[in-house]
PDB file of C-alpha atoms in Angstrom:
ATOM      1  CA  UNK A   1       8.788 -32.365  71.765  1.00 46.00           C
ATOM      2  CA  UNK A   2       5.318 -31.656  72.626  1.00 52.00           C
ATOM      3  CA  UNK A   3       6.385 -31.300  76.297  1.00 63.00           C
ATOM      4  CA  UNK A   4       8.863 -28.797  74.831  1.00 82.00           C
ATOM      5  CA  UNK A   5       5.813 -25.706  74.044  1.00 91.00           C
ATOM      6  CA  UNK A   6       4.903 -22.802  75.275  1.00 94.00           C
ATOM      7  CA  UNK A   7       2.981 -19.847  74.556  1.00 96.00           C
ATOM      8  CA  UNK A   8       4.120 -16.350  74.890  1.00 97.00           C
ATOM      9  CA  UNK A   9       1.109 -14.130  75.486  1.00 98.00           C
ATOM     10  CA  UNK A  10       1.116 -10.256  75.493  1.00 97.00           C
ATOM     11  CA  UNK A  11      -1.347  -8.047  76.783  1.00 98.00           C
ATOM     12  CA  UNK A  12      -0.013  -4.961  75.278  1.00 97.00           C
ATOM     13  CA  UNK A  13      -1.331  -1.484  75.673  1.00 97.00           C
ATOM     14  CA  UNK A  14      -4.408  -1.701  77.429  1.00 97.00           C
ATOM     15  CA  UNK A  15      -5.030   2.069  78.433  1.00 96.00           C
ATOM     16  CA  UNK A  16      -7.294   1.337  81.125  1.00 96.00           C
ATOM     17  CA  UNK A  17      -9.191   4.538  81.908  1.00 95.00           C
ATOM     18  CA  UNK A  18      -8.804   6.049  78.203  1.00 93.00           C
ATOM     19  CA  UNK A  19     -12.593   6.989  76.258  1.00 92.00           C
ATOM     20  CA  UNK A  20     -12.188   6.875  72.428  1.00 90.00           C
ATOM     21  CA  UNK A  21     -14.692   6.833  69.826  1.00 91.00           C
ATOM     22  CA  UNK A  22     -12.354   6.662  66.587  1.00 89.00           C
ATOM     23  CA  UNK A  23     -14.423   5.936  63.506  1.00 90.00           C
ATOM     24  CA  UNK A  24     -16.857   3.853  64.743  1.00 89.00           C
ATOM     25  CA  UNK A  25     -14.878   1.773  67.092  1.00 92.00           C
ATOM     26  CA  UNK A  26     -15.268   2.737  70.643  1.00 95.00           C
ATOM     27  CA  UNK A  27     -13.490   1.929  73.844  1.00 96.00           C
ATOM     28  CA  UNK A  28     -14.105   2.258  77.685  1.00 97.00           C
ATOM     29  CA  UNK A  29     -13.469   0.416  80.684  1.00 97.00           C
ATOM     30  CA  UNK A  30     -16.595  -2.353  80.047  1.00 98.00           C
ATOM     31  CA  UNK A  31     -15.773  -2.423  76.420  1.00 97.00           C
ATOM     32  CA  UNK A  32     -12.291  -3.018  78.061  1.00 98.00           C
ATOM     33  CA  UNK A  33     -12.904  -6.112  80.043  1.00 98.00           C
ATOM     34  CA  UNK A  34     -14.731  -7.527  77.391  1.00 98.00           C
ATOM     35  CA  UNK A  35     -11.968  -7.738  75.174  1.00 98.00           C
ATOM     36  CA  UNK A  36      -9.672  -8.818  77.534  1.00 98.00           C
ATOM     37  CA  UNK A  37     -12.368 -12.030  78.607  1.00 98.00           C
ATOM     38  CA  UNK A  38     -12.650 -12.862  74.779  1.00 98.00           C
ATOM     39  CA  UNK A  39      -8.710 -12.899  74.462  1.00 98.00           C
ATOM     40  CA  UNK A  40      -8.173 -14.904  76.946  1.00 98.00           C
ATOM     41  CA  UNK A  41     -10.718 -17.757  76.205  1.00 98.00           C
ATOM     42  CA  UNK A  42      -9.039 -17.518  72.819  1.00 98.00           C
ATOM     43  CA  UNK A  43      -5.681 -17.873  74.464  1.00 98.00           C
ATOM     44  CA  UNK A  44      -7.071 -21.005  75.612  1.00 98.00           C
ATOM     45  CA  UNK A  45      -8.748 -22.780  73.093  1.00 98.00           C
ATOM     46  CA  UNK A  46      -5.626 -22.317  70.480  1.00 98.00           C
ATOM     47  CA  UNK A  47      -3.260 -23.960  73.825  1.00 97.00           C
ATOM     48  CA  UNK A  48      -5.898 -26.697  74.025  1.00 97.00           C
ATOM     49  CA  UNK A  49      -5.542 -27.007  69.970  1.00 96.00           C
ATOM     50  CA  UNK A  50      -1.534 -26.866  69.861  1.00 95.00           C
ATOM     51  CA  UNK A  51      -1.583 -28.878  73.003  1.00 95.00           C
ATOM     52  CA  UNK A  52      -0.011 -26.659  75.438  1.00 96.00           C
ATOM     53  CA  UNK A  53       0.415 -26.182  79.098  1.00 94.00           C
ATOM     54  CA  UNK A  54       3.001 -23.837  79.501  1.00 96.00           C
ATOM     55  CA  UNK A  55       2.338 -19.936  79.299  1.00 97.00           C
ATOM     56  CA  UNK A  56       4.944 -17.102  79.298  1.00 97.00           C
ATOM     57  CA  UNK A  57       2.395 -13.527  79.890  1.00 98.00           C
ATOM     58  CA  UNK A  58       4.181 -10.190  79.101  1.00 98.00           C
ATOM     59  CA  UNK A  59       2.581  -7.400  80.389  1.00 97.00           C
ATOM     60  CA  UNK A  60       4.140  -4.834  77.804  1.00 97.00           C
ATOM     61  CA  UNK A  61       3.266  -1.691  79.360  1.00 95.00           C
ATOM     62  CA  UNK A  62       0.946   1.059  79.107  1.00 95.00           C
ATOM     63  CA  UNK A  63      -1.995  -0.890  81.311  1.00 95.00           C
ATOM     64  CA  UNK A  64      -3.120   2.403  82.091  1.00 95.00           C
ATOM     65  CA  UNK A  65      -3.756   5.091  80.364  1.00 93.00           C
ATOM     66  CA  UNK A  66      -2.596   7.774  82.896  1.00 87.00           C
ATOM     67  CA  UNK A  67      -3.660  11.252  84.203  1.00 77.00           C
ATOM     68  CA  UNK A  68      -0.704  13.504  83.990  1.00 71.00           C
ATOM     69  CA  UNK A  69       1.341  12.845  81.013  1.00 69.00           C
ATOM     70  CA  UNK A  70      -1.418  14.760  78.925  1.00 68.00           C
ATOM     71  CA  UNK A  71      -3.450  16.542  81.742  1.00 62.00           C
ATOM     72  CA  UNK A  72      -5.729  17.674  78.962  1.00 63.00           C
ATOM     73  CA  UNK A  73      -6.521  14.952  77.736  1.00 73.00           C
ATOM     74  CA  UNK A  74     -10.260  12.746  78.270  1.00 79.00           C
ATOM     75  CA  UNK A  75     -10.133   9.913  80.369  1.00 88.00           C
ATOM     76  CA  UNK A  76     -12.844   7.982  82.109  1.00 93.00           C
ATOM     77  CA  UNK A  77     -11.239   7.858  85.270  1.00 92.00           C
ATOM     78  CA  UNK A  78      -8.687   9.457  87.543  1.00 91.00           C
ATOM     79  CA  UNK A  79      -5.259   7.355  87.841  1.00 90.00           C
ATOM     80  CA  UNK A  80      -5.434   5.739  91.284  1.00 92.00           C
ATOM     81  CA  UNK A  81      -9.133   4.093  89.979  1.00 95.00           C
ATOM     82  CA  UNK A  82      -7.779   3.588  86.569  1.00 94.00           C
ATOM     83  CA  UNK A  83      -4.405   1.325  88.499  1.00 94.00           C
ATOM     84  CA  UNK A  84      -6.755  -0.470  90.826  1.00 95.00           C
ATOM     85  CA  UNK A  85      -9.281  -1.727  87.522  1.00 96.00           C
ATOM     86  CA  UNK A  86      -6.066  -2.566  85.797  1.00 96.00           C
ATOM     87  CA  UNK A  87      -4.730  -4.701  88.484  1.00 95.00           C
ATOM     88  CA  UNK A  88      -8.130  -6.625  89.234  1.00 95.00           C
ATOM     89  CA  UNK A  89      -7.970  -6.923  85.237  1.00 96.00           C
ATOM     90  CA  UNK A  90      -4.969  -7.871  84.563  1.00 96.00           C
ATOM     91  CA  UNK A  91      -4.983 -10.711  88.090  1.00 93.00           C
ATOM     92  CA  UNK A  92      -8.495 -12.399  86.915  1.00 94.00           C
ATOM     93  CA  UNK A  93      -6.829 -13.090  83.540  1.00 96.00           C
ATOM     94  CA  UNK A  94      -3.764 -14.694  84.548  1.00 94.00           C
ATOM     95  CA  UNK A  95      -5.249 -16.575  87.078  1.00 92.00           C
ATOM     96  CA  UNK A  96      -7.932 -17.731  84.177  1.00 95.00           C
ATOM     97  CA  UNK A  97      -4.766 -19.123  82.221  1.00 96.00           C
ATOM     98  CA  UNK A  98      -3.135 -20.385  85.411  1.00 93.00           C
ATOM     99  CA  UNK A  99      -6.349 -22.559  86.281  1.00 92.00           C
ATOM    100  CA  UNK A 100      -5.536 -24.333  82.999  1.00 94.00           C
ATOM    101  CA  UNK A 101      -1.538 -24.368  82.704  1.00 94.00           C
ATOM    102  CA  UNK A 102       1.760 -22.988  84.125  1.00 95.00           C
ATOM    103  CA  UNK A 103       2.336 -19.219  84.175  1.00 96.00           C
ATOM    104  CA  UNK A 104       5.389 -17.033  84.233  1.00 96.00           C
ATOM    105  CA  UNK A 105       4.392 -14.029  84.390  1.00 96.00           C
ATOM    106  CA  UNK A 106       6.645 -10.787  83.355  1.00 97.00           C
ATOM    107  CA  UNK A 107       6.095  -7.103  83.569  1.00 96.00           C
ATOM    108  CA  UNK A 108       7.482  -4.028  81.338  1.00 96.00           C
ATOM    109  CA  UNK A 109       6.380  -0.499  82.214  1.00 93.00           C
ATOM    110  CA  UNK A 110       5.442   1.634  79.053  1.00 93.00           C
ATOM    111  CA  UNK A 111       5.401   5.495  79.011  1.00 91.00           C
ATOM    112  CA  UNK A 112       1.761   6.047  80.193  1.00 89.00           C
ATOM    113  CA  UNK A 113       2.475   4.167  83.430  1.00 86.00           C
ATOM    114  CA  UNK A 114       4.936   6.459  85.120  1.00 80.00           C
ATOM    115  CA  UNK A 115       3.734   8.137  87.889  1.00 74.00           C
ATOM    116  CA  UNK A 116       5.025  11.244  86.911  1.00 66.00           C
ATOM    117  CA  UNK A 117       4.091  12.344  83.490  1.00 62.00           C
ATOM    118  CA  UNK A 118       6.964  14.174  83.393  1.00 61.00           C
ATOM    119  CA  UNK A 119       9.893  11.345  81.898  1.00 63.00           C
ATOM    120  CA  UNK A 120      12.343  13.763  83.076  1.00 61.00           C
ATOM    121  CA  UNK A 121      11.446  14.225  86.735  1.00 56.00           C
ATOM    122  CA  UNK A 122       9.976  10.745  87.074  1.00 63.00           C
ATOM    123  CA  UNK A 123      11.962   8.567  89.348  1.00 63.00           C
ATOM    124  CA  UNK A 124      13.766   5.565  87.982  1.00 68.00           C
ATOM    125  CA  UNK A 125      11.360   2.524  87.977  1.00 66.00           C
ATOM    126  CA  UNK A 126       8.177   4.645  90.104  1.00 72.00           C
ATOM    127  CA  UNK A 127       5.795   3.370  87.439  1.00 86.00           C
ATOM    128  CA  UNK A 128       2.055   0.982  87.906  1.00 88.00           C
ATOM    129  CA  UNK A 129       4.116  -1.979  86.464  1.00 90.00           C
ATOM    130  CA  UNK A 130       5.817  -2.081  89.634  1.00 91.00           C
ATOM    131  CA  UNK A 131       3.053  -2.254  91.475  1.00 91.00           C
ATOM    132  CA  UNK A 132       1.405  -4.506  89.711  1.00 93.00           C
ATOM    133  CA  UNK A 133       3.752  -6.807  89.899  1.00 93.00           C
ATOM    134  CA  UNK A 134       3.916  -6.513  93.771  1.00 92.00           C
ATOM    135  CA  UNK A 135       0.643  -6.587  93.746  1.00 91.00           C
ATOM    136  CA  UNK A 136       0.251  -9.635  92.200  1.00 91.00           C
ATOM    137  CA  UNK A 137       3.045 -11.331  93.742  1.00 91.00           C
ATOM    138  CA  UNK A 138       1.389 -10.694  96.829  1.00 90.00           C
ATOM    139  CA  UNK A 139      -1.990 -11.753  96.242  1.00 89.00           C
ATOM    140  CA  UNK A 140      -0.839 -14.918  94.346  1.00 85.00           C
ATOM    141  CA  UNK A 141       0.748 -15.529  97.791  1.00 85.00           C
ATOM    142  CA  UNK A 142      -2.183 -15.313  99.425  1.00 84.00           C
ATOM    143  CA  UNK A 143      -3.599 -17.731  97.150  1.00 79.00           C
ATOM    144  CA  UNK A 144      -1.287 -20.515  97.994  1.00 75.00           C
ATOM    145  CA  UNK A 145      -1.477 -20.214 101.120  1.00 73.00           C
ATOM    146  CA  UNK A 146      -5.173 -20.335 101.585  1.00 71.00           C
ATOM    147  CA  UNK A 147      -6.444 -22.148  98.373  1.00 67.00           C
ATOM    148  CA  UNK A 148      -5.759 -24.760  95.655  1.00 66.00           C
ATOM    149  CA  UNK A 149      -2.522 -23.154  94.083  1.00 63.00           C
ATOM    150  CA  UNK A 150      -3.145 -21.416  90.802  1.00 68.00           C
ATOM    151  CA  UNK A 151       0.192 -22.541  88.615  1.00 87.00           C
ATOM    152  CA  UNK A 152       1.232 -19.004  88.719  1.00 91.00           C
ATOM    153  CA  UNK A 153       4.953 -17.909  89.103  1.00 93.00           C
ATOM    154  CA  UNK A 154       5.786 -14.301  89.114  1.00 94.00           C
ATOM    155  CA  UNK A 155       8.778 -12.681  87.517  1.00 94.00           C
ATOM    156  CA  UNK A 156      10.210 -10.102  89.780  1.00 94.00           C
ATOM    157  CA  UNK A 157      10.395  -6.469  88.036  1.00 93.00           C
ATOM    158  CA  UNK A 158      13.909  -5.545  86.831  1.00 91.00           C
ATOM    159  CA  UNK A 159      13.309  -2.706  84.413  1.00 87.00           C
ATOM    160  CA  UNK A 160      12.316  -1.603  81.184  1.00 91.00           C
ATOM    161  CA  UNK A 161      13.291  -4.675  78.924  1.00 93.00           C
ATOM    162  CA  UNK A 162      14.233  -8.653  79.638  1.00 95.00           C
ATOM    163  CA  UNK A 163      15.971 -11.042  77.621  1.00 94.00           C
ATOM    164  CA  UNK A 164      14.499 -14.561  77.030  1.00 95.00           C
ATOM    165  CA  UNK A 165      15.873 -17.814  76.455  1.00 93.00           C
ATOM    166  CA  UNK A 166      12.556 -20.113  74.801  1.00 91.00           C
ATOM    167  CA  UNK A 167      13.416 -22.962  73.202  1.00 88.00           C
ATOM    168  CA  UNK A 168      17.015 -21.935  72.175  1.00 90.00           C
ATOM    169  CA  UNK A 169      16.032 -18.316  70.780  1.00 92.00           C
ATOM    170  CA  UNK A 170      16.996 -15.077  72.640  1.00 94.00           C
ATOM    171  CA  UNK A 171      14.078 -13.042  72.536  1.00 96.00           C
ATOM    172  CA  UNK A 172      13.920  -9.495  73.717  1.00 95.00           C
ATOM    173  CA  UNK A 173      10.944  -7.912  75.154  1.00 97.00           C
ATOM    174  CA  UNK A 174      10.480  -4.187  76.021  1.00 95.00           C
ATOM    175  CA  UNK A 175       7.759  -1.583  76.207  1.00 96.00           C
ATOM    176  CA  UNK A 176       9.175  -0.321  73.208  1.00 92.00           C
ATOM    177  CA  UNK A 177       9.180   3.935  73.068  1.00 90.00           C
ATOM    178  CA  UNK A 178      12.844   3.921  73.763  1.00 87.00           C
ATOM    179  CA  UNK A 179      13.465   1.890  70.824  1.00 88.00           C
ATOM    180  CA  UNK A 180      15.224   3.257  67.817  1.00 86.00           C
ATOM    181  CA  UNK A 181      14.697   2.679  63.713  1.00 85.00           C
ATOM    182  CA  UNK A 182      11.603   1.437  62.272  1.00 82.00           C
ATOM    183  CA  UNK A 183      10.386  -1.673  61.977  1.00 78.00           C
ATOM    184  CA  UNK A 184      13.300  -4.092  61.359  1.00 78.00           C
ATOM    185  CA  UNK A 185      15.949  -1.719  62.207  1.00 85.00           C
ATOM    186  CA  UNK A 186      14.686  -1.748  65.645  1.00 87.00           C
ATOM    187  CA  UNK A 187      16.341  -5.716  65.500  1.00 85.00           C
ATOM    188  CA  UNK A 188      19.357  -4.652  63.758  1.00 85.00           C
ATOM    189  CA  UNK A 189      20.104  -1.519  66.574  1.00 87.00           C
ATOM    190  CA  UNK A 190      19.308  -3.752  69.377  1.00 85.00           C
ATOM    191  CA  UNK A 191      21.376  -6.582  68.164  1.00 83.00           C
ATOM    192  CA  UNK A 192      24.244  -3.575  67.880  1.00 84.00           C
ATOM    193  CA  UNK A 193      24.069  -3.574  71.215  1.00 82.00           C
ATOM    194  CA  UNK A 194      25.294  -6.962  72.285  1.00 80.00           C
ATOM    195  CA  UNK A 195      28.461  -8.859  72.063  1.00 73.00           C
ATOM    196  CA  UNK A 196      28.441 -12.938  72.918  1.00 76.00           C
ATOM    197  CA  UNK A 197      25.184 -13.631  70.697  1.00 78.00           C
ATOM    198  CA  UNK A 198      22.429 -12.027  68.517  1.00 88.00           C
ATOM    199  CA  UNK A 199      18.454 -11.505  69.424  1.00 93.00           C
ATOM    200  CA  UNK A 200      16.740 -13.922  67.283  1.00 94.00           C
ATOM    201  CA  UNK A 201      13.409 -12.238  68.026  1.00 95.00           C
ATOM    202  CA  UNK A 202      12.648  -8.804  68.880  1.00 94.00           C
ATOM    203  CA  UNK A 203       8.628  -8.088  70.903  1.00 96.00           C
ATOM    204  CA  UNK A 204       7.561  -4.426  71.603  1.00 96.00           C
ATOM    205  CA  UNK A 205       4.010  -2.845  72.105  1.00 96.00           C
ATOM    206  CA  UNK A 206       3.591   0.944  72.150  1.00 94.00           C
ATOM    207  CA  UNK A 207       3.176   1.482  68.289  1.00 92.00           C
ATOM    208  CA  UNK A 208      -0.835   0.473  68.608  1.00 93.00           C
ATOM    209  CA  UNK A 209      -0.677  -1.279  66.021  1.00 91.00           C
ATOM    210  CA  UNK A 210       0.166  -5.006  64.959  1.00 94.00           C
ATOM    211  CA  UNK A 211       3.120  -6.291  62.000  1.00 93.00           C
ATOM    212  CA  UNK A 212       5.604  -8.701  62.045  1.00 95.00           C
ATOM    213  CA  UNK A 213       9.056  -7.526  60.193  1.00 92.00           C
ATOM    214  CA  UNK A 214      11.928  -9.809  58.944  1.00 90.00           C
ATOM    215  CA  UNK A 215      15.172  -8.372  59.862  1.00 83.00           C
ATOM    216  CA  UNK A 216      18.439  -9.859  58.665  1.00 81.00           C
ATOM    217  CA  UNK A 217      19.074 -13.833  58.750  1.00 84.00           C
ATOM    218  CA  UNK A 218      15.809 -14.466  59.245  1.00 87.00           C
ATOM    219  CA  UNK A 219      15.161 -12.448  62.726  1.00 90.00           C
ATOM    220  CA  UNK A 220      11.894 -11.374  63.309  1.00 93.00           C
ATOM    221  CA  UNK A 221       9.920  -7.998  64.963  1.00 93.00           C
ATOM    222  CA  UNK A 222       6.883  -8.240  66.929  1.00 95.00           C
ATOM    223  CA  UNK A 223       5.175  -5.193  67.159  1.00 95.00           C
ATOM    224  CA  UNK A 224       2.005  -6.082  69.595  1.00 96.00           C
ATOM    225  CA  UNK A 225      -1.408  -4.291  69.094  1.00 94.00           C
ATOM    226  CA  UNK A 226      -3.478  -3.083  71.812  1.00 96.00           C
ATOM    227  CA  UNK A 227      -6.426  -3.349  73.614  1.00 97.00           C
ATOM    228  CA  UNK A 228      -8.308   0.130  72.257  1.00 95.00           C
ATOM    229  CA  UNK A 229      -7.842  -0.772  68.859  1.00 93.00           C
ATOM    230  CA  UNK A 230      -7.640   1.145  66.220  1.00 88.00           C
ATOM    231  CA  UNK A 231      -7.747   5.175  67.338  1.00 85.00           C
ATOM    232  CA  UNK A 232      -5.942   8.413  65.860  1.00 84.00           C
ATOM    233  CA  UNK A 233      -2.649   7.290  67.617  1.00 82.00           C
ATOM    234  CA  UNK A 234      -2.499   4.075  65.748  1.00 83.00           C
ATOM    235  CA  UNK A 235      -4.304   6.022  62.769  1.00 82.00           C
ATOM    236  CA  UNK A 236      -1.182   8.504  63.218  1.00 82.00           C
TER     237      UNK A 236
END
């Protein structure tokens, strides 16, 4: 039923504060919002097309790109700037899509947003995408009590994956560095894993690059791309 729809959107990967310049495709923070402005009007012209009101927004991890996981490495700015951008970012674009339909909106943290770079001394669940969920549950708050109410609920943070049940399919979500196998295998390990029913679609970011897979019975794996685009990580 048309009433029935709803779009899963996933802003994968964004690696706010990373500089790149990877064969003629360069990102930055502008470059960045640009990106981020265009996908969302397209977000919003193919609901208007499909006719729907009803948006499920996965923030897949890795909004930042992080200072101390690779001290060496470039980056435009430190982490504390890089997590504030992000979070104005990442706010003006689901408020864009809650001005035209309903939001639910779900975060994931990915390996560049703990806030130690060290996995093994980081503390469980001290990463931005905690934050930015607070963050945004807070402000959205603030919203409603003071303006017209965007349509925006927020998801509280549980952890590094979340089953969901769309439409009648169970569809896992996750960052996606802890995962397993390649490709379709990922499906088939996860699905290992559980014991009433079976994941009828598997999402994940982190690989940089996009693909959908077919696993058994028809199942299918989402790898998301990302917001820098095509660099020597997704070139690796």
């Amino acid at each position: 039923p048309r009433g029935n729809k709803k779009m899963l959107v996933a802003f994968s990967d964004w690696h706010i504060g990373a500089l790149s310049n990877f064969r003629g495709n360069e990102f930055n923070y502008e470059i960045a919002k640009k990106r981020i402005n265009h996908f969302v009007e397209e977000v919003i012209s193919e609901a208007k097309i499909r006719g729907i009101r009803d948006f499920i927004v996965i923030d897949f991890g890795d909004l930042v790109e992080g200072s101390y996981m690779r001290p060496n490495q470039e980056f435009e700015f430190p982490f504390s700037e890089q997590l504030t951008k992000a979070m104005k970012l990442m706010f003006e674009a689901i408020l864009k899509l809650g001005n035209y339909g309903n939001v639910d909106f779900y975060t994931l943290p990915g390996n560049h947003d703990r806030i130690n770079g060290d996995k093994r001394a980081n503390i469980q669940g001290d990463t931005a995408a905690r934050i930015v969920n607070a963050f945004v549950t807070e402000t959205i708050e603030l919203f409603q009590e003071r303006f017209k109410s965007p349509r925006i609920n927020v998801i509280p943070y549980e952890g590094e994956e979340r089953f969901l049940k769309i439409n009648g399919k169970t569809i896992l979500v996750t960052h996606g560095d802890s995962l397993p196998g390649r490709h379709e295998q990922k499906l088939e390990k996860a699905n290992a894993r559980m014991k009433n029913e079976f994941i009828d679609i598997l999402i994940h970011g982190h690989l940089h690059t996009f693909g959908v897979y077919e696993g058994s019975y028809g199942r299918l794996v989402v790898s998301c791309g990302s917001l820098p685009g095509y660099n020597v990580y997704s070139y690796k």
